[in-house]
Amino acid sequence: MSEGTTVAVSDRVDEVEAPLRRVFREYGVPRIHWFAVAVAMNLVARLSSLVPPLVLGTAIDAIFSGTNAYSLPLVPQGWLPTEPKAQFWFSVSLIVGAFVVTAVTTWAQAITSDIFAHRSLHAVRVDTFRKMQELDMAFFDEQQTGEAMSILNQDATNLERYLDQALKNGFRLVIMVVAIGALLLSMNWQLALVTLVGVPLMTLFTIWFSRRVAPRYDAVRSSVGDLNTRLENSIGGMQLVKTSNTEEFETDRVEEASWNFYTTNMDVLKLAFLYRPGMRLLAGLSFVATFVVGGLWLFSGPPLFFSGELTVGDFVVFIFLTQRFIDPLAQISNIIDWFENARASGKRIFGLMDTPVRIEDSPDAVELESVDGRVAYDDVTFSYDGEETILEDVSFDADAGDTVAFVGPTGAGKSTAVKLLMRLYDVDEGAVSVDGHDIRDVTVGSLRESIGYVSQETYLFDGTVAENIRYGEFGATRDEIVEAAKAAEAHEFITDLADGYDTQVGERGARLSGGQRQRISIARTVLQDPDILILDEATSAVDTETEVLIQRSLDRLAADRTTFVIAHRLSTVTDAETILVLEEGRVVERGTHQELLEEDGLYANLWAVQAGEIDDLPDEFVDRARGDV
Ligand code: ATP
C-alpha cells in the first residue's frame, strides 16, 4: 500500500474528462437504435407541429382575404383544390392530420427515448456496482457507504435525466431553431432577422451561465454524498444513539449536513434565478420586436430600412412560429440545468469507474487447486497508509494441517496478518505463499475459495437462516445446511425459532442474538469446507457453555486443515502447533504453549493473568501493551 494508495472517489473526479460524452459513447452507443428512433420521431413530431400555423397563414391570405393564391411549401400545386370551400376543408383536414401525426410521434418519441435512457442507466448502475465490488478493501476503508450509495442512486438518476430529458429537449431545440429559422427566412428574411436577433444574445448568456454554474453543481453533488453519509451513519448507529441519549446531537449533525446541501443548492439557484427569467426576457423581446415591426409593416408599409411586402397571413404565421421558436429557446435553461447536474454526476461515476483495482489476477495467475494448506510468511512488512508500519518482518511457516495462533495486545496486527493471507490487502515487502505459490501469482477467486473466515464481526444478510448458511455455497441442499448447523452447534436454537430454518433474520441479522449470529456464520464456514481456516475471535460472542460446544466443533473443523486462530483467551489455543506472539507488528515470541510458558515472557505473563495466577500484568508488559516502549 505504500505506493499509489487507492484514493476516494472525491479525489478522482477532477481527472475525469468529458463525462457526458463518455456516458453516451460507452452506454448510449450500444443502444443507439432506440435513440435513432427517438430522434426520428422527434423530428417528425416537431415538423408536423409546424403545419397548422403554415396552413393557417395560407388559408387567411387565400381563402379569407384573397390576397394570395392558395399554395403550400413542398406541396405540388396540382394537388391542391381550387374552390375556396374545398380549400377550407382541405386546410382543416391538413391541420387535423398534423395534430394526429404530432400526437402519435410525440408518444412514440417519449417511449423510445425513455427506453433508451432507462436501459442505459440500468447498465451504468450495474457496471458501477460491479466495479465497486472489484475495488480493494482500501477503497472501502476510505469511502463512506453513504457516498457510495449516492453515486449508485442519485448520480445514476441524474445521468438518466440527461439521457432522457436533456437529449430529447436538446434535439427538439435544434430541430425547431433550424426548421423555424429556415422557414421564417424563406418567408420574409428581413422580418426573420428581427426575430432571430435574440439568438446570439441568448447563446452568449447561456455560455456565461454554464461556465459559472458548473463548479457549483460539483459542490451540490458532493454535498449530497456528505448528507447521505451522515444519514447512513446516524441511522446505522441508532442503538448507540438511543442508549447514549444523543438524538439531539445527531439531529444537529444531520441539520448541518442538510444546511450545507441547502446552501450549495442555493448557490446554483441564485444563478438560475437570474438566468431563467433573463432567457425568458430575451425570448420575449424577440417576440415583441417581431410583433412591433410586423404590425407597423402591415399598418403603413415597410418601416425604417425594411422593404417589400408583408401579408396578414405571413404576419400571423410569423407570430405563431416565433412563439414556437421562443418556447424551446427559453427551455435551454432546463437543458443546461440537466446537463450540468449530469456532468457533475458523470464525473463522480467515472471517478469511481477509473479507480484502479490493485488486487486483481496477474496475467499469468494460476488456479489454486486441491490445496494442501502449507502457508508461509516471508519477511512480511505492511502498512495501510504507506506511513505507519503495522506489520514488520513477520515470518513463519505452517505445515498442512497445523494450527497457528496469533496472540498479543490489542492493535498488535493480528487481524491484519490474516487479512494479508486472504489478499484483502497486498504486502508492501516480503511474500505470503500457499503451497509454495506466492499468493499474488494465483487467482484471487481460487485463493479466497480455499480459505474460510469466521470474523469478530459476523455479518448476516437480510433473508432466512438457511439462505445465510448457504451464502457462497448456493447449490447446498437442505440436508447439508442442517448438517453444517449441527456441526456449528446451531441446529437446536434454529429449530426453536418461529419458522426454523426459514426464519427471517432481519437486516444484518438484527433479530438474532450475537451468539446466534456467530454460530450461523460458523455453520456457513462448515458448509464451505475450506482448505484453510481463519478464526478471528470466533467464540467472542457466546456464553461459556456455548463456547465449549463451539470450541468442540471448531476443533473438529480445524483438525484436518491448516487453521489460523486469533485469540485473546489463551485457553483456546493451548493445543496450537505454533503460537506467534505479536507486539507492535513484530513477532516477539514463538513456540508451543509449553515452550512459551518456559520462556517466561509476554505470553507467560498474559497466561498468568488469564489463569488467575496473578492479578495484573507486570508494569513492564502493561507499558509494552500500551506501546509506551
Ligand atoms: P485486536 O486484538 O484489537 O483485534 P489486532 O491485533 O487484530 O487488534 P489489527 O486489527 O490488525 O490489530 O490492527 C492493527 C493496527 O492497524 C491498529 O493500529 C489499527 O488502528 C490499524 N488498522 C486496522 N485496520 C485498519 C485499516 N483498515 N486502515 C488503517 N489502519 C488500520
XYZ file of C-alpha atoms and ligand atoms in Angstrom:
660
model
C 0.000 0.000 0.000
C 2.923 2.347 0.318
C 2.878 3.254 -3.367
C -0.148 4.771 -5.062
C -2.574 4.231 -2.213
C -6.121 3.979 -3.573
C -7.947 7.263 -3.189
C -11.554 8.146 -2.554
C -13.839 8.971 -5.491
C -13.922 12.623 -4.489
C -10.180 12.829 -5.197
C -10.557 11.445 -8.695
C -13.479 13.444 -10.071
C -11.349 16.278 -11.384
C -9.373 13.864 -13.521
C -12.473 12.735 -15.414
C -12.707 14.362 -18.815
C -15.869 14.927 -20.855
C -18.004 12.619 -18.687
C -21.193 13.079 -20.683
C -19.575 12.299 -23.998
C -18.209 9.217 -22.318
C -21.632 8.194 -20.984
C -23.021 8.492 -24.462
C -20.117 6.646 -26.086
C -19.953 3.799 -23.588
C -23.622 3.376 -22.694
C -25.623 5.261 -25.323
C -23.975 3.918 -28.473
C -24.805 0.224 -27.752
C -28.480 1.249 -27.557
C -28.274 3.744 -30.378
C -31.202 2.161 -32.306
C -33.645 3.343 -29.600
C -32.038 6.736 -29.687
C -32.234 6.893 -33.506
C -35.957 6.063 -33.467
C -36.498 8.686 -30.753
C -34.696 11.342 -32.804
C -36.620 10.405 -35.967
C -39.940 10.574 -34.103
C -38.909 13.855 -32.555
C -38.121 15.242 -35.999
C -41.483 14.191 -37.451
C -43.372 15.448 -34.383
C -41.696 18.837 -34.478
C -42.047 19.300 -38.227
C -45.707 18.247 -38.222
C -46.331 20.728 -35.417
C -45.314 23.477 -37.870
C -48.017 22.520 -40.363
C -51.050 24.109 -38.596
C -49.645 27.683 -38.460
C -48.413 27.419 -42.053
C -51.793 26.213 -43.298
C -53.496 28.885 -41.233
C -51.419 31.659 -42.845
C -52.146 30.342 -46.309
C -55.851 29.994 -45.527
C -56.081 33.583 -44.246
C -54.395 35.054 -47.314
C -56.024 32.815 -49.944
C -59.496 31.983 -48.619
C -60.447 34.841 -46.290
C -58.651 37.957 -47.561
C -57.934 36.722 -51.107
C -54.559 38.473 -51.287
C -52.608 35.388 -52.391
C -53.182 32.168 -54.316
C -53.704 29.005 -52.243
C -50.266 27.371 -52.138
C -48.273 25.406 -49.596
C -44.500 24.835 -49.346
C -43.322 21.464 -50.722
C -46.844 20.544 -51.978
C -47.293 20.417 -55.829
C -49.856 22.995 -56.914
C -51.771 20.339 -58.852
C -52.649 18.505 -55.637
C -54.351 21.497 -54.106
C -58.086 22.229 -54.557
C -59.118 25.337 -56.463
C -62.532 26.092 -54.896
C -62.382 28.228 -51.661
C -64.775 25.886 -49.816
C -62.768 22.824 -50.828
C -59.610 24.739 -49.886
C -61.108 25.444 -46.469
C -61.922 21.770 -45.789
C -58.570 20.712 -47.220
C -56.906 23.102 -44.737
C -58.979 21.696 -41.884
C -58.017 18.106 -42.741
C -54.354 19.080 -43.035
C -54.460 20.695 -39.595
C -56.282 17.706 -38.034
C -53.867 15.284 -39.749
C -50.882 17.284 -38.468
C -52.229 17.206 -34.906
C -52.738 13.428 -35.109
C -49.238 12.851 -36.521
C -47.722 15.142 -33.864
C -49.547 13.296 -31.076
C -48.608 9.797 -32.301
C -44.966 10.626 -32.979
C -44.619 12.516 -29.689
C -45.914 9.418 -27.909
C -43.519 7.125 -29.833
C -40.677 9.521 -29.172
C -41.370 9.602 -25.440
C -41.440 5.806 -25.187
C -38.299 5.192 -27.230
C -36.282 7.901 -25.517
C -37.376 6.583 -22.098
C -36.336 3.048 -23.063
C -33.011 4.395 -24.305
C -32.367 6.399 -21.139
C -33.515 3.775 -18.646
C -31.666 0.890 -20.302
C -28.501 2.963 -20.444
C -28.969 3.932 -16.819
C -29.524 0.303 -15.832
C -26.216 -0.622 -17.463
C -24.419 2.319 -15.809
C -25.713 1.333 -12.378
C -24.888 -2.370 -12.711
C -21.413 -1.628 -14.105
C -20.724 0.878 -11.345
C -21.782 -1.619 -8.700
C -19.727 -4.404 -10.289
C -16.714 -2.122 -10.424
C -17.261 -1.020 -6.842
C -17.129 -4.646 -5.712
C -13.864 -5.209 -7.541
C -12.195 -2.396 -5.667
C -9.775 -3.187 -2.881
C -10.690 -3.057 0.781
C -8.517 0.065 0.943
C -11.182 1.818 -1.144
C -13.911 0.849 1.313
C -11.753 1.901 4.254
C -11.717 5.409 2.803
C -15.086 5.582 1.128
C -18.172 6.270 3.171
C -21.135 3.987 2.487
C -23.496 6.952 2.109
C -21.216 8.452 -0.539
C -21.102 5.184 -2.461
C -24.897 4.882 -2.247
C -25.372 8.405 -3.532
C -23.213 7.576 -6.558
C -25.226 4.451 -7.318
C -28.550 6.200 -6.755
C -28.736 9.938 -7.258
C -25.793 10.304 -9.611
C -27.030 7.484 -11.803
C -30.515 9.048 -11.823
C -29.062 12.387 -12.883
C -27.479 10.667 -15.853
C -30.826 9.158 -16.747
C -32.368 12.636 -16.786
C -29.613 13.802 -19.062
C -30.037 10.838 -21.416
C -33.786 11.293 -21.467
C -34.840 14.906 -20.918
C -31.704 16.801 -21.876
C -31.117 14.907 -25.121
C -34.813 14.890 -26.017
C -35.230 18.600 -25.413
C -31.833 19.379 -26.895
C -32.824 17.757 -30.163
C -36.198 19.404 -30.091
C -34.459 22.730 -29.674
C -32.086 22.160 -32.571
C -34.862 20.930 -34.864
C -37.146 23.836 -34.000
C -34.486 26.512 -34.272
C -33.173 25.218 -37.601
C -36.565 24.409 -39.149
C -38.376 27.539 -37.986
C -35.351 29.732 -38.649
C -35.185 28.428 -42.240
C -38.945 28.806 -42.694
C -39.000 32.373 -41.404
C -36.005 33.329 -43.535
C -37.661 31.872 -46.634
C -40.934 33.711 -45.944
C -39.520 37.155 -45.181
C -35.801 37.303 -44.459
C -35.907 40.858 -43.143
C -38.546 40.240 -40.515
C -36.857 36.900 -39.762
C -33.645 38.720 -38.830
C -35.627 40.758 -36.310
C -36.939 37.539 -34.779
C -33.543 35.847 -34.811
C -31.563 38.742 -33.339
C -32.199 37.331 -29.849
C -30.474 34.014 -30.660
C -26.837 35.165 -30.406
C -27.659 37.110 -27.235
C -29.268 34.049 -25.681
C -26.307 31.906 -26.707
C -23.827 34.280 -25.057
C -25.949 34.458 -21.926
C -26.114 30.640 -21.826
C -22.344 30.276 -22.177
C -21.879 32.766 -19.338
C -24.310 30.815 -17.155
C -22.932 27.336 -17.787
C -19.342 28.438 -17.088
C -20.394 29.823 -13.741
C -22.793 27.096 -12.704
C -20.543 24.080 -13.425
C -18.355 24.265 -10.267
C -21.449 24.969 -8.175
C -23.003 21.718 -9.387
C -19.833 19.838 -8.398
C -20.322 21.210 -4.887
C -24.002 20.165 -4.857
C -23.178 16.570 -5.838
C -20.508 16.335 -3.194
C -22.828 17.744 -0.507
C -25.465 15.139 -1.459
C -22.834 12.471 -0.773
C -21.985 14.063 2.584
C -25.623 14.238 3.596
C -26.189 10.582 2.669
C -23.111 9.583 4.619
C -24.377 11.458 7.646
C -27.835 9.877 7.416
C -26.412 6.421 6.856
C -24.103 6.744 9.853
C -26.795 8.077 12.149
C -29.435 5.522 11.189
C -26.885 2.672 11.217
C -25.860 3.607 14.750
C -29.425 4.074 16.051
C -28.928 1.760 19.005
C -25.881 3.706 20.165
C -27.727 6.992 19.566
C -30.617 5.889 21.768
C -28.525 4.360 24.523
C -26.265 7.426 24.603
C -29.271 9.746 24.525
C -27.670 11.678 21.670
C -30.707 12.202 19.423
C -30.279 15.974 19.601
C -26.582 15.725 18.761
C -27.329 13.534 15.748
C -30.139 15.843 14.652
C -27.692 18.757 14.811
C -25.197 16.872 12.683
C -27.837 15.948 10.097
C -29.088 19.534 10.197
C -25.607 20.798 9.459
C -25.158 18.434 6.505
C -28.638 19.271 5.253
C -27.971 23.019 5.598
C -24.758 22.592 3.650
C -26.765 20.836 0.942
C -29.259 23.714 1.017
C -26.575 26.407 0.686
C -24.767 24.658 -2.175
C -28.130 24.243 -3.905
C -28.937 27.895 -3.321
C -25.640 28.842 -4.952
C -26.887 27.132 -8.084
C -30.393 28.519 -7.767
C -29.189 32.110 -7.284
C -27.591 31.911 -10.709
C -30.559 30.050 -12.145
C -32.940 32.725 -10.757
C -31.036 35.250 -12.833
C -30.602 33.097 -15.887
C -34.094 31.676 -16.373
C -36.019 34.964 -16.291
C -33.186 36.521 -18.326
C -33.735 33.954 -21.046
C -37.497 34.496 -20.926
C -36.932 38.253 -21.215
C -34.652 37.910 -24.247
C -37.134 35.499 -25.819
C -39.970 37.909 -25.049
C -38.018 40.802 -26.619
C -37.648 38.809 -29.853
C -41.379 38.257 -29.863
C -42.232 41.886 -29.165
C -39.747 43.127 -31.788
C -41.316 40.812 -34.393
C -44.811 41.946 -33.422
C -43.952 45.673 -33.492
C -42.010 45.609 -36.774
C -44.560 43.263 -38.424
C -47.512 45.291 -37.118
C -46.070 48.628 -38.340
C -45.298 46.986 -41.654
C -48.977 45.988 -42.053
C -50.271 49.432 -40.958
C -48.139 51.672 -43.069
C -45.765 49.686 -45.278
C -42.177 48.682 -44.540
C -40.776 50.693 -41.581
C -37.205 52.140 -41.380
C -34.819 50.353 -43.756
C -37.166 47.416 -44.435
C -38.563 46.876 -47.906
C -41.046 44.644 -49.728
C -44.465 43.336 -48.874
C -45.941 41.579 -45.819
C -49.388 39.950 -45.913
C -51.685 39.409 -42.919
C -51.277 35.641 -43.387
C -47.486 35.951 -43.318
C -47.703 38.095 -40.207
C -49.949 35.564 -38.429
C -47.588 32.720 -39.378
C -44.637 34.778 -38.115
C -46.299 35.390 -34.781
C -47.252 31.723 -34.354
C -43.844 30.447 -35.393
C -41.990 32.999 -33.290
C -43.913 31.707 -30.316
C -42.966 28.132 -31.224
C -39.390 29.221 -31.683
C -39.129 31.053 -28.415
C -40.513 28.300 -26.211
C -37.727 25.791 -26.838
C -35.161 28.587 -26.631
C -36.397 29.514 -23.197
C -36.153 25.800 -22.356
C -32.373 25.960 -22.810
C -32.135 26.872 -19.154
C -33.598 23.498 -18.161
C -31.360 21.690 -20.610
C -28.283 23.415 -19.207
C -29.508 22.558 -15.729
C -29.859 18.844 -16.513
C -26.640 18.915 -18.441
C -24.506 20.493 -15.721
C -26.064 18.397 -12.989
C -25.443 15.232 -15.006
C -21.903 16.342 -15.836
C -21.094 16.642 -12.125
C -22.670 13.215 -11.515
C -20.897 11.680 -14.507
C -17.567 12.826 -13.087
C -18.332 11.028 -9.828
C -19.454 7.844 -11.570
C -16.396 7.713 -13.807
C -14.222 8.787 -10.890
C -15.290 5.523 -9.315
C -15.019 3.523 -12.540
C -11.482 4.820 -13.088
C -10.281 3.955 -9.597
C -7.511 1.454 -10.218
C -8.020 -2.075 -8.932
C -4.756 -3.075 -7.316
C -5.684 -6.507 -6.103
C -6.570 -8.470 -9.189
C -5.336 -11.520 -11.033
C -1.908 -11.139 -12.576
C -1.928 -12.010 -16.316
C -0.349 -15.435 -15.735
C -2.148 -16.230 -12.474
C -2.795 -19.926 -11.899
C -5.743 -21.588 -10.207
C -5.027 -22.821 -6.713
C -6.316 -26.394 -6.829
C -6.512 -29.182 -4.217
C -4.763 -27.098 -1.603
C -2.579 -28.906 0.962
C -2.579 -25.896 3.229
C 1.101 -25.099 3.626
C 1.335 -21.405 4.425
C 4.475 -19.314 4.687
C 5.010 -15.657 5.578
C 8.391 -14.483 4.456
C 9.602 -11.177 5.942
C 6.189 -9.601 5.521
C 6.015 -5.852 6.044
C 2.795 -3.904 5.611
C 1.167 -0.560 6.287
C -2.366 0.597 5.463
C -1.487 4.148 4.596
C 2.114 3.917 3.435
C 3.279 5.638 6.602
C 2.598 3.726 9.815
C 4.098 0.234 9.660
C 1.541 -2.243 11.006
C 3.479 -5.474 10.395
C 7.249 -5.674 10.195
C 9.359 -8.612 9.037
C 6.792 -11.208 10.023
C 7.992 -14.704 9.076
C 6.680 -18.149 9.875
C 5.890 -21.486 8.223
C 2.767 -23.515 8.812
C 2.614 -27.123 7.666
C -0.516 -28.593 6.167
C -2.994 -29.239 8.967
C -1.178 -27.103 11.545
C -2.928 -24.682 13.840
C -1.175 -21.341 14.150
C -2.341 -18.918 16.810
C -1.800 -15.177 16.824
C -1.888 -13.668 20.267
C -0.794 -10.335 21.646
C -2.083 -6.991 22.815
C -4.884 -5.207 21.037
C -3.804 -3.378 17.897
C -0.684 -5.551 17.554
C -1.633 -6.501 13.982
C -3.179 -9.954 14.426
C -6.235 -9.357 12.223
C -4.104 -7.519 9.704
C -1.829 -10.561 9.407
C -4.725 -12.831 8.382
C -6.224 -10.243 6.049
C -2.995 -10.388 4.070
C -3.452 -14.163 3.639
C -6.851 -13.552 2.014
C -5.326 -10.806 -0.120
C -7.723 -8.198 1.177
C -4.547 -6.091 1.037
C -1.207 -6.773 -0.604
C 2.037 -6.872 1.351
C 4.474 -3.986 0.882
C 7.558 -6.168 1.268
C 8.140 -9.893 1.560
C 5.647 -12.516 0.446
C 2.823 -14.722 1.618
C 2.613 -18.133 -0.008
C 0.198 -21.046 -0.028
C 1.525 -24.472 -1.080
C 4.665 -22.740 -2.302
C 2.781 -20.267 -4.577
C 3.175 -16.583 -3.872
C -0.495 -15.627 -3.400
C -0.031 -12.786 -5.920
C 0.588 -15.456 -8.584
C -2.674 -17.340 -8.085
C -6.171 -16.182 -8.980
C -7.834 -14.187 -6.228
C -11.030 -16.253 -6.641
C -9.332 -19.626 -6.135
C -7.307 -18.296 -3.195
C -10.358 -16.974 -1.358
C -12.369 -20.081 -2.201
C -9.828 -22.192 -0.362
C -9.988 -20.035 2.768
C -12.824 -19.913 5.271
C -13.016 -16.858 7.506
C -15.030 -16.511 10.677
C -14.555 -12.945 11.804
C -15.114 -11.000 15.017
C -17.976 -9.106 13.447
C -20.443 -11.505 11.928
C -22.476 -10.096 9.096
C -25.751 -11.653 8.028
C -27.763 -10.602 5.003
C -31.428 -9.851 5.198
C -33.058 -13.208 4.384
C -33.703 -16.547 6.039
C -31.383 -18.531 8.306
C -30.971 -21.189 5.591
C -30.097 -18.558 2.959
C -27.435 -17.134 5.236
C -25.849 -20.522 5.903
C -25.886 -21.311 2.181
C -24.374 -17.942 1.234
C -21.444 -18.673 -1.104
C -22.402 -22.362 -1.481
C -25.614 -21.726 -3.309
C -26.047 -25.308 -4.502
C -26.162 -26.760 -0.965
C -29.181 -28.949 -0.131
C -31.339 -28.527 2.971
C -29.750 -31.653 4.482
C -26.257 -30.238 4.013
C -27.350 -26.965 5.600
C -28.789 -28.816 8.605
C -25.621 -30.915 8.936
C -23.485 -27.755 8.905
C -25.732 -26.123 11.503
C -25.446 -29.206 13.706
C -21.666 -29.113 13.431
C -21.731 -25.434 14.444
C -23.989 -26.232 17.437
C -26.636 -24.023 15.839
C -29.281 -26.584 14.889
C -31.062 -26.544 18.220
C -31.615 -22.840 18.507
C -32.574 -22.658 14.830
C -35.320 -25.269 15.247
C -36.581 -23.308 18.249
C -37.064 -20.193 16.082
C -40.617 -19.478 14.883
C -40.007 -20.620 11.297
C -36.923 -22.736 11.910
C -34.510 -22.522 9.001
C -36.945 -20.245 7.168
C -36.939 -17.585 9.870
C -36.131 -14.112 8.566
C -33.032 -12.792 10.337
C -33.702 -9.096 9.690
C -31.242 -6.524 8.388
C -27.710 -7.545 9.365
C -29.276 -10.364 11.393
C -30.779 -7.862 13.848
C -33.455 -10.318 15.038
C -30.854 -12.780 16.329
C -28.536 -12.607 19.319
C -24.797 -12.063 18.863
C -24.068 -15.700 19.750
C -26.719 -16.960 17.326
C -25.326 -14.828 14.537
C -21.869 -16.151 15.245
C -22.982 -19.778 15.109
C -24.739 -19.186 11.791
C -21.562 -17.718 10.431
C -19.613 -20.750 11.691
C -22.182 -23.041 10.017
C -21.608 -21.119 6.789
C -17.889 -21.880 7.047
C -18.526 -25.544 7.903
C -20.598 -25.807 4.734
C -17.873 -24.130 2.719
C -15.438 -26.804 3.943
C -12.352 -24.691 3.195
C -8.768 -25.989 2.999
C -7.523 -23.203 5.234
C -9.494 -21.827 8.126
C -9.203 -18.457 9.833
C -10.944 -17.957 13.160
C -10.769 -14.350 14.253
C -12.005 -14.360 17.877
C -14.664 -16.757 16.656
C -16.136 -17.512 20.060
C -16.156 -13.932 21.315
C -19.929 -13.502 21.350
C -21.111 -16.612 23.147
C -21.628 -17.708 26.721
C -19.201 -20.127 28.378
C -21.404 -23.149 27.820
C -21.879 -22.413 24.131
C -18.211 -21.564 23.841
C -17.314 -25.076 24.964
C -19.724 -26.523 22.392
C -18.485 -24.282 19.626
C -14.901 -24.853 20.579
C -15.502 -28.558 20.199
C -16.986 -28.110 16.746
C -14.234 -25.720 15.742
C -11.634 -28.222 16.938
C -13.288 -30.832 14.740
C -13.324 -28.370 11.852
C -9.694 -27.399 12.427
C -8.444 -30.951 12.862
C -7.779 -31.763 9.239
C -6.940 -28.347 7.829
C -4.485 -25.544 8.351
C -6.036 -23.150 10.822
C -5.172 -19.659 11.959
C -6.675 -18.600 15.226
C -6.693 -15.108 16.624
C -7.493 -15.336 20.279
C -7.473 -13.119 23.302
C -8.486 -16.033 25.509
C -5.301 -18.048 25.505
C -7.073 -21.159 26.803
C -8.476 -21.697 23.302
C -5.065 -22.013 21.674
C -3.032 -24.142 24.060
C -3.026 -27.016 21.550
C -1.755 -24.945 18.627
C 1.386 -26.199 16.907
C 2.718 -22.662 16.787
C 1.768 -19.641 18.821
C 3.044 -16.330 17.462
C 3.097 -13.501 19.960
C 2.728 -10.220 18.109
C 3.610 -6.898 19.605
C 3.520 -3.673 17.617
C 3.562 -5.611 14.387
C 6.568 -7.791 15.198
C 6.734 -11.415 16.247
C 8.326 -11.147 19.685
C 7.891 -14.738 20.827
C 7.051 -18.001 19.101
C 6.639 -21.624 20.098
C 4.158 -24.043 21.620
C 2.177 -23.158 24.722
C 4.627 -25.066 26.885
C 7.702 -23.507 25.269
C 6.306 -20.017 25.704
C 5.452 -20.576 29.346
C 9.026 -21.687 29.911
C 10.296 -18.579 28.140
C 8.564 -16.534 30.845
C 7.990 -13.503 28.608
C 4.893 -11.597 27.470
C 2.924 -14.784 26.719
C 3.680 -16.355 30.082
C 2.534 -13.185 31.809
C -0.649 -12.920 29.757
C -1.325 -16.540 30.605
C -0.740 -15.969 34.279
C -3.240 -13.079 34.306
C -5.859 -15.067 32.422
C -5.384 -18.173 34.518
C -5.878 -16.034 37.627
C -2.391 -16.811 38.900
C -1.546 -13.115 39.126
C -3.921 -10.160 39.323
C -2.332 -7.903 36.794
C 0.364 -7.733 34.177
C 3.713 -6.552 35.478
C 4.266 -2.834 34.678
C 6.823 -3.640 32.002
C 4.217 -5.569 29.988
C 1.477 -3.020 30.603
C 3.763 -0.358 29.110
C 4.617 -2.634 26.187
C 0.975 -3.416 25.539
C 0.234 0.317 25.535
C 3.073 0.859 23.093
C 4.911 3.111 25.570
C 8.283 1.486 24.958
P -7.464 -6.536 18.197
O -6.911 -7.600 19.070
O -7.893 -5.345 18.972
O -8.467 -7.017 17.225
P -5.347 -6.652 16.233
O -4.062 -7.116 16.799
O -6.142 -7.625 15.448
O -6.227 -5.954 17.342
P -5.379 -5.046 13.844
O -6.859 -5.033 13.680
O -4.594 -5.900 12.929
O -4.991 -5.385 15.354
O -4.858 -3.559 13.756
C -3.512 -3.246 13.804
C -3.329 -1.755 13.576
O -3.732 -1.427 12.268
C -4.141 -0.892 14.514
O -3.288 0.148 14.956
C -5.248 -0.309 13.676
O -5.512 1.008 14.054
C -4.655 -0.351 12.294
N -5.705 -0.652 11.285
C -6.505 -1.726 11.286
N -7.313 -1.720 10.204
C -7.012 -0.594 9.518
C -7.489 -0.019 8.291
N -8.435 -0.612 7.580
N -6.944 1.144 7.889
C -5.984 1.736 8.603
N -5.468 1.242 9.757
C -5.983 0.100 10.218
